[in-house]
């Protein structure tokens, strides 16, 4: 494989020196971009877009054509695994993801297959190969998966939830059923991410969007423990380079030290954390990714620049910071404001690094 032309995202995750702070945005390919909406309409619906490697590649590259981002992220969804397990994923307009056959009990869980990533999820691997080729070494490609706990919430609730009643009832009433589900998902996620790495993903991220709804003890038992198992099973080197792993638990600020102890390379922070305190708490163990509130993108340009400055200042001098939002960019953001944000990180971050 050809050399990477811009590797500051990988270098920052590994705490190697960089000339400025790298940046990418969660959900950088998405509905806030008119060119995305156009391709999505052409595909028909969101899952058809995910299942078409050429179109998935096209929308992955769209934000990189507009902005000087330091990484591309595979265009797909975390719910591809439950879909491949046979639950029947569909998207109800304006209501988010749904499953035709949510999991009800131990019997359903015992019958679940662990999908072969090159078969049932072959379309994802094809997308990774297509995107990697199209990127031509410009920037690294990030692969991703949901965490076992976050996937399980959708599979048991049947879709998005506010209270997580069904899965929590399972946790308190039938914990062995939930553990069986989570251990199958940990196996499936490990295979899936390793297949993405084999197909060309140069870094991987695990999205634990719902870990933060668990009690203090349950987070370790039902979410972190399974993410640790995945981290231990991942391919950590490919093409002669390290493949950094980022864990992102939304509302996970309580558990930073424990997350850093899993052996991951970086922790994703949501905007509720003070990044200065987070850096003090994790020390040299891991890099940090984050953490601007995505809602700041609605503010006027000066306010966006001010917020970027405060976060850069909070993290302080030196490598180990990947700039990002604290969660995905929302569909109502003006693409010009995203540009102000990204340019501000470029311009203001150089002062925090030593020129080579
Ligand atoms: O970051 C990127 O650009 C890569 C693509 C990506 C998507 N989903 C595309 C997408 C990633 C990394 C995800 C992860 C994902 N999907 C998560 C974890 C991260 C997070 O946001 O918390 C979760 C919980 C999901 C499940 C999911 N998929 C939800 C809740 C939704 C939103 C439904 C809605 O109508 O808003 C999706 C759909 C989805 N995934 C869209 C995109 C661009 C919007 C689909 C569309 O209508 O075009």
Coordinates of C-alpha atoms and ligand atoms in Angstrom, one line a residue:
X1 CA 0.0 0.0 0.0
X2 CA 1.1 3.5 -0.8
X3 CA 2.3 5.8 2.0
X4 CA -0.2 8.0 3.8
X5 CA 0.1 11.7 2.7
X6 CA -1.6 12.9 5.9
X7 CA -1.2 10.7 8.9
X8 CA -1.6 13.3 11.7
X9 CA -4.8 11.6 12.9
X10 CA -3.0 8.3 13.4
X11 CA 0.0 10.0 14.9
X12 CA -2.1 12.0 17.4
X13 CA -4.0 8.8 18.5
X14 CA -0.6 7.2 19.2
X15 CA 0.7 10.3 21.0
X16 CA 3.4 10.9 18.3
X17 CA 4.3 14.6 17.5
X18 CA 2.1 16.4 15.0
X19 CA 2.2 19.9 13.4
X20 CA -1.4 20.7 14.3
X21 CA -4.3 19.0 16.0
X22 CA -6.1 16.7 13.6
X23 CA -9.9 16.9 13.1
X24 CA -12.8 14.9 11.9
X25 CA -16.5 15.1 12.8
X26 CA -18.7 12.3 13.9
X27 CA -21.4 11.8 11.3
X28 CA -19.4 14.0 8.9
X29 CA -21.2 12.4 6.0
X30 CA -24.9 13.1 6.5
X31 CA -28.0 15.0 6.0
X32 CA -26.6 18.5 6.7
X33 CA -24.9 18.2 3.3
X34 CA -27.2 18.8 0.3
X35 CA -24.9 16.5 -1.9
X36 CA -25.6 13.7 0.7
X37 CA -29.3 14.2 0.4
X38 CA -29.1 14.0 -3.3
X39 CA -27.2 10.6 -3.3
X40 CA -29.5 9.2 -0.6
X41 CA -32.5 10.1 -2.8
X42 CA -30.8 8.4 -5.7
X43 CA -30.2 5.2 -3.5
X44 CA -33.9 5.3 -2.3
X45 CA -33.3 4.9 1.4
X46 CA -30.5 4.9 4.0
X47 CA -29.9 1.1 4.1
X48 CA -29.7 0.8 0.3
X49 CA -27.1 3.6 0.4
X50 CA -25.1 1.5 3.0
X51 CA -25.4 -1.6 0.9
X52 CA -24.1 0.0 -2.3
X53 CA -20.3 0.2 -2.1
X54 CA -19.9 2.8 -4.8
X55 CA -22.6 5.2 -3.4
X56 CA -21.3 4.6 0.2
X57 CA -17.8 5.5 -1.1
X58 CA -19.2 8.6 -2.8
X59 CA -20.9 10.0 0.4
X60 CA -17.8 9.1 2.5
X61 CA -15.7 11.4 0.3
X62 CA -18.2 14.3 0.1
X63 CA -17.2 16.0 3.4
X64 CA -13.5 15.6 2.4
X65 CA -14.1 17.5 -0.8
X66 CA -15.6 20.4 1.1
X67 CA -13.3 20.5 4.1
X68 CA -9.7 19.8 5.0
X69 CA -10.5 16.9 7.3
X70 CA -7.7 14.6 8.6
X71 CA -9.7 11.3 8.4
X72 CA -12.5 9.6 6.5
X73 CA -15.0 7.4 8.3
X74 CA -16.6 4.4 6.6
X75 CA -20.2 5.3 5.6
X76 CA -22.4 2.6 7.2
X77 CA -24.3 2.1 10.5
X78 CA -23.7 0.3 13.8
X79 CA -27.0 -1.6 13.2
X80 CA -25.6 -3.7 10.3
X81 CA -24.6 -6.5 12.8
X82 CA -28.1 -7.0 14.3
X83 CA -29.5 -6.8 10.7
X84 CA -27.0 -9.6 9.6
X85 CA -28.1 -11.6 12.7
X86 CA -31.6 -11.7 11.2
X87 CA -33.5 -9.0 13.1
X88 CA -34.8 -7.2 10.1
X89 CA -33.6 -3.6 10.3
X90 CA -35.7 -0.8 8.8
X91 CA -35.9 3.0 9.2
X92 CA -39.2 4.7 9.8
X93 CA -39.0 8.2 8.5
X94 CA -38.4 10.6 11.3
X95 CA -38.5 7.9 14.0
X96 CA -35.0 6.3 13.7
X97 CA -34.1 2.6 13.5
X98 CA -36.5 -0.2 14.1
X99 CA -36.4 -4.0 14.1
X100 CA -39.0 -6.3 12.7
X101 CA -38.0 -9.1 15.1
X102 CA -36.7 -7.7 18.4
X103 CA -35.3 -10.2 20.9
X104 CA -37.8 -11.3 23.5
X105 CA -36.2 -14.0 25.6
X106 CA -33.3 -16.5 26.2
X107 CA -34.6 -18.7 23.3
X108 CA -34.4 -15.9 20.8
X109 CA -30.9 -15.1 22.0
X110 CA -29.7 -18.7 22.0
X111 CA -30.8 -19.0 18.4
X112 CA -28.9 -16.0 17.2
X113 CA -26.1 -16.7 14.7
X114 CA -22.7 -14.8 14.8
X115 CA -22.5 -13.5 11.2
X116 CA -19.5 -14.1 9.0
X117 CA -18.3 -10.6 8.1
X118 CA -17.2 -11.5 4.5
X119 CA -20.6 -13.1 3.8
X120 CA -23.6 -11.4 5.4
X121 CA -21.6 -8.2 5.9
X122 CA -19.6 -8.5 2.7
X123 CA -21.2 -5.2 1.5
X124 CA -19.5 -3.4 4.3
X125 CA -16.1 -4.9 3.5
X126 CA -16.6 -4.0 -0.2
X127 CA -17.3 -0.4 0.9
X128 CA -14.1 -0.4 3.0
X129 CA -12.1 -1.7 0.0
X130 CA -13.7 0.8 -2.4
X131 CA -13.2 3.8 -0.1
X132 CA -9.6 2.9 0.7
X133 CA -8.8 2.7 -3.0
X134 CA -10.6 6.0 -3.7
X135 CA -8.8 7.8 -0.9
X136 CA -5.5 7.0 -2.6
X137 CA -3.5 7.5 0.6
X138 CA -4.8 11.1 1.2
X139 CA -6.0 10.5 4.8
X140 CA -6.6 7.4 6.9
X141 CA -9.9 5.5 6.9
X142 CA -11.7 4.9 10.2
X143 CA -13.7 1.7 10.6
X144 CA -16.3 1.3 13.3
X145 CA -18.8 -0.7 15.2
X146 CA -21.3 -0.3 18.0
X147 CA -20.5 -1.6 21.4
X148 CA -22.2 -4.9 22.4
X149 CA -24.3 -3.0 25.0
X150 CA -25.4 -0.3 22.6
X151 CA -26.3 -2.9 19.9
X152 CA -28.1 -5.0 22.5
X153 CA -30.3 -2.0 23.6
X154 CA -31.6 -1.6 20.0
X155 CA -32.1 -5.4 19.6
X156 CA -34.1 -5.8 22.8
X157 CA -36.0 -2.5 22.8
X158 CA -36.8 -3.0 19.1
X159 CA -35.5 0.5 18.3
X160 CA -34.5 3.7 20.1
X161 CA -35.6 4.1 23.7
X162 CA -35.8 6.8 26.3
X163 CA -36.1 4.6 29.4
X164 CA -34.4 1.3 28.3
X165 CA -37.1 -0.6 30.3
X166 CA -37.0 -3.8 28.4
X167 CA -33.2 -4.3 28.4
X168 CA -32.9 -3.2 32.0
X169 CA -35.6 -5.6 33.0
X170 CA -33.7 -8.4 31.3
X171 CA -30.5 -7.3 33.1
X172 CA -32.2 -7.5 36.5
X173 CA -34.5 -10.4 35.9
X174 CA -32.6 -12.7 33.5
X175 CA -28.9 -11.6 33.6
X176 CA -27.7 -14.8 32.0
X177 CA -29.8 -14.1 28.9
X178 CA -28.2 -10.6 28.5
X179 CA -24.7 -12.0 29.1
X180 CA -25.2 -14.6 26.4
X181 CA -26.4 -11.8 24.0
X182 CA -23.4 -9.5 24.9
X183 CA -20.9 -12.3 24.5
X184 CA -22.2 -13.2 21.1
X185 CA -22.1 -9.6 20.1
X186 CA -18.6 -9.2 21.4
X187 CA -17.5 -12.1 19.2
X188 CA -19.4 -10.7 16.2
X189 CA -17.9 -7.2 16.7
X190 CA -14.4 -8.6 17.0
X191 CA -14.8 -10.5 13.8
X192 CA -16.4 -7.5 12.1
X193 CA -13.7 -5.0 13.1
X194 CA -10.9 -7.4 12.2
X195 CA -12.5 -7.9 8.8
X196 CA -12.7 -4.1 8.3
X197 CA -9.0 -3.9 9.3
X198 CA -8.1 -6.7 6.8
X199 CA -10.1 -4.8 4.2
X200 CA -8.2 -1.6 4.7
X201 CA -9.5 0.3 7.8
X202 CA -6.5 2.0 9.4
X203 CA -8.1 2.8 12.8
X204 CA -11.3 1.6 14.4
X205 CA -13.7 3.2 16.8
X206 CA -16.4 1.6 19.0
X207 CA -19.5 3.7 19.6
X208 CA -21.0 3.0 23.0
X209 CA -23.8 5.6 22.7
X210 CA -25.9 4.1 25.5
X211 CA -23.2 3.0 28.1
X212 CA -24.0 6.1 30.1
X213 CA -27.5 5.0 31.0
X214 CA -26.2 2.2 33.1
X215 CA -25.6 2.3 36.9
X216 CA -22.0 2.7 38.0
X217 CA -21.5 -1.1 38.6
X218 CA -23.6 -2.2 35.6
X219 CA -21.5 -0.1 33.2
X220 CA -18.5 -2.3 33.9
X221 CA -20.4 -5.5 33.9
X222 CA -22.6 -5.0 30.8
X223 CA -20.6 -2.5 28.7
X224 CA -17.0 -1.9 29.5
X225 CA -16.1 -5.6 30.1
X226 CA -17.3 -6.6 26.7
X227 CA -15.5 -3.6 25.0
X228 CA -12.3 -4.7 26.8
X229 CA -12.8 -8.3 25.4
X230 CA -13.0 -6.8 21.9
X231 CA -9.9 -4.6 22.4
X232 CA -8.0 -7.7 23.4
X233 CA -9.1 -9.6 20.3
X234 CA -8.4 -6.9 17.7
X235 CA -5.7 -6.9 15.1
X236 CA -3.4 -4.0 16.3
X237 CA -1.1 -3.8 13.3
X238 CA -1.7 -3.8 9.5
X239 CA 0.5 -2.8 6.6
X240 CA 3.4 -2.2 9.0
X241 CA 1.5 0.4 11.0
X242 CA -0.3 0.4 14.3
X243 CA -4.1 0.3 14.1
X244 CA -5.3 2.6 16.9
X245 CA -8.5 1.8 18.7
X246 CA -10.9 4.5 20.1
X247 CA -13.6 3.8 22.7
X248 CA -16.4 6.3 22.9
X249 CA -19.0 6.0 25.7
X250 CA -21.4 8.9 25.6
X251 CA -21.9 10.2 29.1
X252 CA -18.9 8.0 30.1
X253 CA -17.0 10.7 32.0
X254 CA -17.3 8.9 35.3
X255 CA -15.3 6.0 34.0
X256 CA -12.3 7.5 32.2
X257 CA -9.7 5.7 34.2
X258 CA -11.4 2.3 33.7
X259 CA -11.8 2.9 30.0
X260 CA -8.1 3.9 29.7
X261 CA -7.2 0.6 31.5
X262 CA -8.9 -1.6 28.7
X263 CA -5.8 -1.2 26.5
X264 CA -7.5 1.1 24.0
X265 CA -5.4 3.9 22.4
X266 CA -7.9 6.7 22.8
X267 CA -11.1 7.7 24.5
X268 CA -13.8 9.7 22.8
X269 CA -15.3 12.4 25.0
X270 CA -18.7 14.0 24.8
X271 CA -19.1 17.7 25.6
X272 CA -20.1 17.3 29.2
X273 CA -16.5 16.6 30.2
X274 CA -13.8 19.3 30.8
X275 CA -11.0 18.1 28.5
X276 CA -8.4 19.6 30.8
X277 CA -9.6 17.4 33.7
X278 CA -9.9 14.4 31.4
X279 CA -6.3 14.7 30.3
X280 CA -5.1 15.0 34.0
X281 CA -7.1 11.9 34.8
X282 CA -5.9 9.6 32.0
X283 CA -2.3 10.9 32.0
X284 CA -0.1 9.4 29.4
X285 CA -2.2 6.2 29.0
X286 CA -4.4 7.2 26.1
X287 CA -5.1 10.0 23.6
X288 CA -8.4 12.0 23.8
X289 CA -10.9 12.7 21.1
X290 CA -13.5 15.5 21.3
X291 CA -15.3 17.4 22.6
X292 CA -17.2 20.4 21.3
X293 CA -21.0 20.4 21.8
X294 CA -22.4 20.0 18.3
X295 CA -25.0 22.7 19.1
X296 CA -22.2 25.3 19.1
X297 CA -22.3 24.9 15.3
X298 CA -25.5 26.9 15.4
X299 CA -23.7 29.9 16.9
X300 CA -22.2 32.8 14.9
X301 CA -18.6 32.2 13.6
X302 CA -16.9 34.1 16.3
X303 CA -18.6 32.0 19.0
X304 CA -17.5 28.8 17.2
X305 CA -13.9 30.0 17.0
X306 CA -14.0 31.0 20.7
X307 CA -15.2 27.5 21.7
X308 CA -12.5 25.8 19.6
X309 CA -9.9 28.1 21.3
X310 CA -11.2 27.1 24.8
X311 CA -11.0 23.4 24.0
X312 CA -7.5 23.6 22.5
X313 CA -6.5 25.6 25.6
X314 CA -8.1 23.1 27.9
X315 CA -6.3 20.2 26.4
X316 CA -3.1 22.2 26.4
X317 CA 0.3 21.8 24.7
X318 CA 1.4 18.7 22.8
X319 CA 0.1 15.7 21.0
X320 CA -2.6 13.2 22.0
X321 CA -5.7 15.2 21.0
X322 CA -7.9 14.6 18.0
X323 CA -10.4 17.4 17.7
X324 CA -14.1 16.3 17.2
X325 CA -17.6 17.1 18.3
X326 CA -18.8 15.4 21.4
X327 CA -21.5 13.6 19.3
X328 CA -22.7 13.5 15.7
X329 CA -23.3 16.7 13.7
X330 CA -27.0 17.2 13.4
X331 CA -29.0 17.5 10.1
X332 CA -29.9 21.2 10.7
X333 CA -26.3 22.5 10.8
X334 CA -25.3 25.1 8.1
X335 CA -22.3 23.5 6.2
X336 CA -20.7 26.9 6.2
X337 CA -20.6 26.8 10.0
X338 CA -18.9 23.4 9.9
X339 CA -16.3 25.0 7.7
X340 CA -15.7 27.8 10.2
X341 CA -15.2 25.1 12.9
X342 CA -12.8 23.0 10.9
X343 CA -10.8 26.0 9.7
X344 CA -10.6 27.3 13.3
X345 CA -9.0 24.0 14.5
X346 CA -6.5 24.2 11.7
X347 CA -5.5 27.8 12.3
X348 CA -5.6 27.9 16.1
X349 CA -4.1 24.5 16.9
X350 CA -0.6 25.1 15.4
X351 CA 0.4 27.1 18.5
X352 CA 0.0 24.0 20.6
X353 CA 2.6 22.0 18.8
X354 CA 6.3 22.4 18.2
X355 CA 7.3 22.9 14.5
X356 CA 9.4 20.0 13.3
Ligands
LIG1 O1 -19.8 9.4 11.2 C1 -20.0 9.1 10.0 O2 -20.1 9.9 9.1 C2 -20.2 7.6 9.6 C3 -21.5 7.1 9.5 C4 -22.3 6.7 10.7 C5 -23.7 6.7 10.7 N1 -24.2 6.1 11.8 C6 -24.5 7.1 9.5 C7 -25.9 7.4 9.7 C8 -22.0 6.2 12.0 C9 -20.6 6.1 12.6 C10 -23.2 5.9 12.7 C11 -23.2 5.3 14.0 C12 -24.5 5.1 14.7 N2 -25.7 4.7 14.2 C13 -24.7 5.2 16.1 C14 -23.6 5.5 17.1 C15 -23.2 6.9 17.1 C16 -24.2 7.9 17.6 O3 -24.6 8.7 16.7 O4 -24.6 7.8 18.7 C17 -26.0 4.9 16.4 C18 -26.7 5.0 17.8 C19 -26.7 4.6 15.2 C20 -28.1 4.1 15.0 C21 -28.8 5.1 14.1 N3 -28.6 5.1 12.7 C22 -29.6 6.2 14.4 C23 -30.0 6.5 15.8 C24 -29.9 6.9 13.2 C25 -30.6 8.2 13.1 C26 -32.0 8.0 12.6 C27 -32.5 9.4 12.2 O5 -33.5 9.3 11.4 O6 -32.0 10.4 12.5 C28 -29.3 6.2 12.2 C29 -29.3 6.5 10.7 C30 -28.1 7.1 10.2 N4 -26.8 6.6 10.4 C31 -28.0 8.3 9.4 C32 -26.6 8.4 9.0 C33 -26.0 9.4 8.1 C34 -29.2 9.1 8.9 C35 -29.8 8.3 7.8 C36 -30.5 9.1 6.8 O7 -31.7 9.4 7.0 O8 -29.9 9.5 5.8

